[in-house]
């Protein structure tokens, strides 16, 4: 089965391809000739996932899934949340976003946070949502060189390493995206 993933983020594509069985081939937006930046104008993570999936389905007529993810920090009232990718403004920049997060948490004692992913699947005329959440906390300093986004400052509950210190395989098993993709795969089976 070929399934379009509404993303051109090579890190996400690699991560998801690792999580699905070999019988499911993940196809990028580039592979279907979609090079435009799909608007993410919703005010929720769920809403952005739905917007992206609906865009591909309506424009290309293909079964597809899209995800949106965000880091939700307790002490910042859920920020950066839906604005995680552009927390420090345009253009999106992981270094700037992480620096702004650490600055905003500098005087806070509560560093609890969670990563949340919502996947929207448009499949044979029906829409399905899958949600994955991993709880943890934000570190004071960046550690590790793997991963992307806020991975260097997030440690999952029960672990001692940041997501950026874990291998892609280790992270994929426990991550928010991994949990949501697992639900997607179970549904497709």
mmCIF file of C-alpha atoms in Angstrom:
data_model
loop_
_atom_site.group_PDB
_atom_site.id
_atom_site.type_symbol
_atom_site.label_atom_id
_atom_site.label_comp_id
_atom_site.label_asym_id
_atom_site.label_seq_id
_atom_site.Cartn_x
_atom_site.Cartn_y
_atom_site.Cartn_z
ATOM 1 C CA UNK A 1 0.000 0.000 0.000
ATOM 2 C CA UNK A 2 1.205 3.502 -0.849
ATOM 3 C CA UNK A 3 0.071 6.274 1.451
ATOM 4 C CA UNK A 4 0.793 9.968 0.972
ATOM 5 C CA UNK A 5 2.194 11.722 4.027
ATOM 6 C CA UNK A 6 1.380 15.425 3.745
ATOM 7 C CA UNK A 7 4.902 16.559 4.555
ATOM 8 C CA UNK A 8 8.196 17.412 2.933
ATOM 9 C CA UNK A 9 9.988 17.313 6.309
ATOM 10 C CA UNK A 10 12.598 14.610 5.635
ATOM 11 C CA UNK A 11 13.146 14.041 9.386
ATOM 12 C CA UNK A 12 9.459 13.256 9.928
ATOM 13 C CA UNK A 13 9.279 11.086 6.796
ATOM 14 C CA UNK A 14 12.265 8.980 7.958
ATOM 15 C CA UNK A 15 10.820 8.682 11.456
ATOM 16 C CA UNK A 16 7.433 7.525 10.188
ATOM 17 C CA UNK A 17 8.818 5.105 7.579
ATOM 18 C CA UNK A 18 10.662 3.353 10.436
ATOM 19 C CA UNK A 19 7.382 2.921 12.315
ATOM 20 C CA UNK A 20 5.214 1.437 9.588
ATOM 21 C CA UNK A 21 5.492 -2.119 8.280
ATOM 22 C CA UNK A 22 7.335 -2.619 4.972
ATOM 23 C CA UNK A 23 3.957 -3.259 3.321
ATOM 24 C CA UNK A 24 3.143 0.466 3.663
ATOM 25 C CA UNK A 25 5.203 2.803 1.506
ATOM 26 C CA UNK A 26 5.210 6.416 2.697
ATOM 27 C CA UNK A 27 5.031 8.872 -0.195
ATOM 28 C CA UNK A 28 6.085 12.513 0.324
ATOM 29 C CA UNK A 29 4.333 15.598 -1.033
ATOM 30 C CA UNK A 30 7.275 16.127 -3.378
ATOM 31 C CA UNK A 31 6.709 12.673 -4.879
ATOM 32 C CA UNK A 32 3.146 13.626 -5.880
ATOM 33 C CA UNK A 33 4.272 16.991 -7.267
ATOM 34 C CA UNK A 34 3.050 19.118 -4.365
ATOM 35 C CA UNK A 35 5.623 21.806 -3.654
ATOM 36 C CA UNK A 36 3.429 24.489 -2.143
ATOM 37 C CA UNK A 37 3.508 25.325 1.541
ATOM 38 C CA UNK A 38 0.183 24.045 2.871
ATOM 39 C CA UNK A 39 -1.349 26.705 5.139
ATOM 40 C CA UNK A 40 -1.448 25.834 8.831
ATOM 41 C CA UNK A 41 -3.904 28.476 9.997
ATOM 42 C CA UNK A 42 -5.921 26.532 12.574
ATOM 43 C CA UNK A 43 -5.679 27.449 16.245
ATOM 44 C CA UNK A 44 -5.243 23.834 17.382
ATOM 45 C CA UNK A 45 -2.850 20.999 16.595
ATOM 46 C CA UNK A 46 -5.828 18.852 15.506
ATOM 47 C CA UNK A 47 -7.060 21.613 13.231
ATOM 48 C CA UNK A 48 -3.743 21.939 11.408
ATOM 49 C CA UNK A 49 -3.517 18.169 10.828
ATOM 50 C CA UNK A 50 -7.035 18.219 9.350
ATOM 51 C CA UNK A 51 -6.247 21.246 7.136
ATOM 52 C CA UNK A 52 -3.159 19.569 5.673
ATOM 53 C CA UNK A 53 -4.848 16.212 5.022
ATOM 54 C CA UNK A 54 -7.913 17.868 3.474
ATOM 55 C CA UNK A 55 -5.703 20.005 1.228
ATOM 56 C CA UNK A 56 -4.000 16.956 -0.278
ATOM 57 C CA UNK A 57 -7.204 14.934 -0.581
ATOM 58 C CA UNK A 58 -9.163 17.749 -2.231
ATOM 59 C CA UNK A 59 -6.378 18.887 -4.590
ATOM 60 C CA UNK A 60 -4.917 15.487 -5.550
ATOM 61 C CA UNK A 61 -7.765 13.054 -4.786
ATOM 62 C CA UNK A 62 -5.447 10.731 -2.850
ATOM 63 C CA UNK A 63 -5.694 8.841 0.420
ATOM 64 C CA UNK A 64 -3.292 10.577 2.739
ATOM 65 C CA UNK A 65 -2.421 11.431 6.285
ATOM 66 C CA UNK A 66 -1.016 14.549 7.847
ATOM 67 C CA UNK A 67 0.304 15.271 11.283
ATOM 68 C CA UNK A 68 0.796 18.295 13.405
ATOM 69 C CA UNK A 69 2.780 18.306 16.587
ATOM 70 C CA UNK A 70 3.439 20.697 19.376
ATOM 71 C CA UNK A 71 5.281 21.056 22.630
ATOM 72 C CA UNK A 72 2.991 22.061 25.493
ATOM 73 C CA UNK A 73 4.725 23.472 28.574
ATOM 74 C CA UNK A 74 2.743 23.673 31.824
ATOM 75 C CA UNK A 75 4.430 26.803 33.212
ATOM 76 C CA UNK A 76 3.793 28.638 29.920
ATOM 77 C CA UNK A 77 0.055 27.834 29.834
ATOM 78 C CA UNK A 78 0.545 25.273 27.057
ATOM 79 C CA UNK A 79 2.903 27.368 24.924
ATOM 80 C CA UNK A 80 4.333 27.031 22.381
ATOM 81 C CA UNK A 81 1.593 24.494 21.451
ATOM 82 C CA UNK A 82 0.186 24.973 17.971
ATOM 83 C CA UNK A 83 2.862 27.638 17.358
ATOM 84 C CA UNK A 84 5.799 25.319 18.188
ATOM 85 C CA UNK A 85 7.392 25.447 14.716
ATOM 86 C CA UNK A 86 7.272 29.249 14.586
ATOM 87 C CA UNK A 87 7.535 30.107 18.288
ATOM 88 C CA UNK A 88 10.330 32.624 17.701
ATOM 89 C CA UNK A 89 8.679 33.989 14.537
ATOM 90 C CA UNK A 90 9.179 33.589 10.806
ATOM 91 C CA UNK A 91 10.990 31.926 9.201
ATOM 92 C CA UNK A 92 10.755 28.826 11.384
ATOM 93 C CA UNK A 93 14.055 28.057 13.063
ATOM 94 C CA UNK A 94 14.724 25.287 15.600
ATOM 95 C CA UNK A 95 17.636 27.101 17.276
ATOM 96 C CA UNK A 96 15.681 30.323 17.784
ATOM 97 C CA UNK A 97 12.578 28.468 18.991
ATOM 98 C CA UNK A 98 14.581 26.506 21.573
ATOM 99 C CA UNK A 99 16.421 29.620 22.739
ATOM 100 C CA UNK A 100 13.116 31.473 23.245
ATOM 101 C CA UNK A 101 11.663 28.503 25.158
ATOM 102 C CA UNK A 102 14.654 28.272 27.508
ATOM 103 C CA UNK A 103 14.580 32.035 28.073
ATOM 104 C CA UNK A 104 10.855 31.967 28.911
ATOM 105 C CA UNK A 105 11.431 29.103 31.383
ATOM 106 C CA UNK A 106 14.540 30.601 33.008
ATOM 107 C CA UNK A 107 12.799 31.715 36.211
ATOM 108 C CA UNK A 108 10.199 28.915 36.329
ATOM 109 C CA UNK A 109 10.404 25.969 38.710
ATOM 110 C CA UNK A 110 7.826 23.830 36.930
ATOM 111 C CA UNK A 111 9.456 22.414 33.787
ATOM 112 C CA UNK A 112 6.769 19.793 33.059
ATOM 113 C CA UNK A 113 5.845 19.504 29.407
ATOM 114 C CA UNK A 114 4.421 17.127 26.852
ATOM 115 C CA UNK A 115 4.798 16.565 23.172
ATOM 116 C CA UNK A 116 1.522 15.982 21.331
ATOM 117 C CA UNK A 117 0.984 14.683 17.813
ATOM 118 C CA UNK A 118 -2.334 14.422 16.026
ATOM 119 C CA UNK A 119 -2.549 12.463 12.782
ATOM 120 C CA UNK A 120 -5.470 13.033 10.444
ATOM 121 C CA UNK A 121 -6.049 10.187 7.989
ATOM 122 C CA UNK A 122 -8.285 10.694 4.969
ATOM 123 C CA UNK A 123 -8.888 7.158 3.734
ATOM 124 C CA UNK A 124 -11.515 5.957 1.256
ATOM 125 C CA UNK A 125 -13.761 8.943 1.869
ATOM 126 C CA UNK A 126 -13.592 8.822 5.664
ATOM 127 C CA UNK A 127 -11.584 10.875 8.139
ATOM 128 C CA UNK A 128 -9.918 9.462 11.257
ATOM 129 C CA UNK A 129 -7.844 11.141 13.993
ATOM 130 C CA UNK A 130 -5.096 9.528 16.078
ATOM 131 C CA UNK A 131 -3.397 11.260 19.013
ATOM 132 C CA UNK A 132 -0.092 10.495 20.709
ATOM 133 C CA UNK A 133 1.201 12.243 23.839
ATOM 134 C CA UNK A 134 4.464 11.798 25.741
ATOM 135 C CA UNK A 135 4.969 13.511 29.082
ATOM 136 C CA UNK A 136 8.294 14.768 30.346
ATOM 137 C CA UNK A 137 10.112 17.955 31.215
ATOM 138 C CA UNK A 138 12.350 20.640 29.750
ATOM 139 C CA UNK A 139 16.046 20.680 30.642
ATOM 140 C CA UNK A 140 18.011 23.840 31.401
ATOM 141 C CA UNK A 141 20.575 23.146 28.668
ATOM 142 C CA UNK A 142 20.586 21.536 25.242
ATOM 143 C CA UNK A 143 22.006 18.014 25.047
ATOM 144 C CA UNK A 144 22.458 15.701 22.075
ATOM 145 C CA UNK A 145 22.712 16.119 18.336
ATOM 146 C CA UNK A 146 20.070 13.711 17.047
ATOM 147 C CA UNK A 147 16.510 14.668 16.269
ATOM 148 C CA UNK A 148 15.134 18.104 15.503
ATOM 149 C CA UNK A 149 12.975 20.850 16.968
ATOM 150 C CA UNK A 150 12.880 20.809 20.760
ATOM 151 C CA UNK A 151 14.454 17.326 21.023
ATOM 152 C CA UNK A 152 17.693 18.629 22.663
ATOM 153 C CA UNK A 153 15.761 20.035 25.662
ATOM 154 C CA UNK A 154 13.017 17.431 26.216
ATOM 155 C CA UNK A 155 13.413 14.400 28.496
ATOM 156 C CA UNK A 156 10.546 11.904 28.587
ATOM 157 C CA UNK A 157 9.292 10.681 31.956
ATOM 158 C CA UNK A 158 11.254 7.599 32.995
ATOM 159 C CA UNK A 159 14.287 8.498 30.883
ATOM 160 C CA UNK A 160 17.550 10.300 31.650
ATOM 161 C CA UNK A 161 18.444 11.369 28.103
ATOM 162 C CA UNK A 162 16.938 14.064 25.918
ATOM 163 C CA UNK A 163 15.193 13.008 22.712
ATOM 164 C CA UNK A 164 18.287 14.344 20.893
ATOM 165 C CA UNK A 165 20.517 11.923 22.833
ATOM 166 C CA UNK A 166 18.420 8.909 21.815
ATOM 167 C CA UNK A 167 18.823 7.159 18.474
ATOM 168 C CA UNK A 168 16.038 7.716 15.961
ATOM 169 C CA UNK A 169 14.896 4.135 16.602
ATOM 170 C CA UNK A 170 14.788 4.621 20.396
ATOM 171 C CA UNK A 171 12.939 7.911 20.106
ATOM 172 C CA UNK A 172 10.447 6.567 17.547
ATOM 173 C CA UNK A 173 9.325 3.789 19.877
ATOM 174 C CA UNK A 174 8.387 6.095 22.769
ATOM 175 C CA UNK A 175 7.637 9.426 21.075
ATOM 176 C CA UNK A 176 4.334 11.208 20.642
ATOM 177 C CA UNK A 177 4.575 10.690 16.876
ATOM 178 C CA UNK A 178 5.428 7.020 17.396
ATOM 179 C CA UNK A 179 2.319 6.535 19.543
ATOM 180 C CA UNK A 180 0.060 8.224 16.989
ATOM 181 C CA UNK A 181 1.608 6.286 14.075
ATOM 182 C CA UNK A 182 1.114 3.019 15.977
ATOM 183 C CA UNK A 183 -2.623 3.789 16.200
ATOM 184 C CA UNK A 184 -2.652 4.647 12.471
ATOM 185 C CA UNK A 185 -0.954 1.339 11.577
ATOM 186 C CA UNK A 186 -3.349 -0.659 13.793
ATOM 187 C CA UNK A 187 -6.277 1.013 12.023
ATOM 188 C CA UNK A 188 -4.849 0.279 8.547
ATOM 189 C CA UNK A 189 -4.319 -3.398 9.427
#
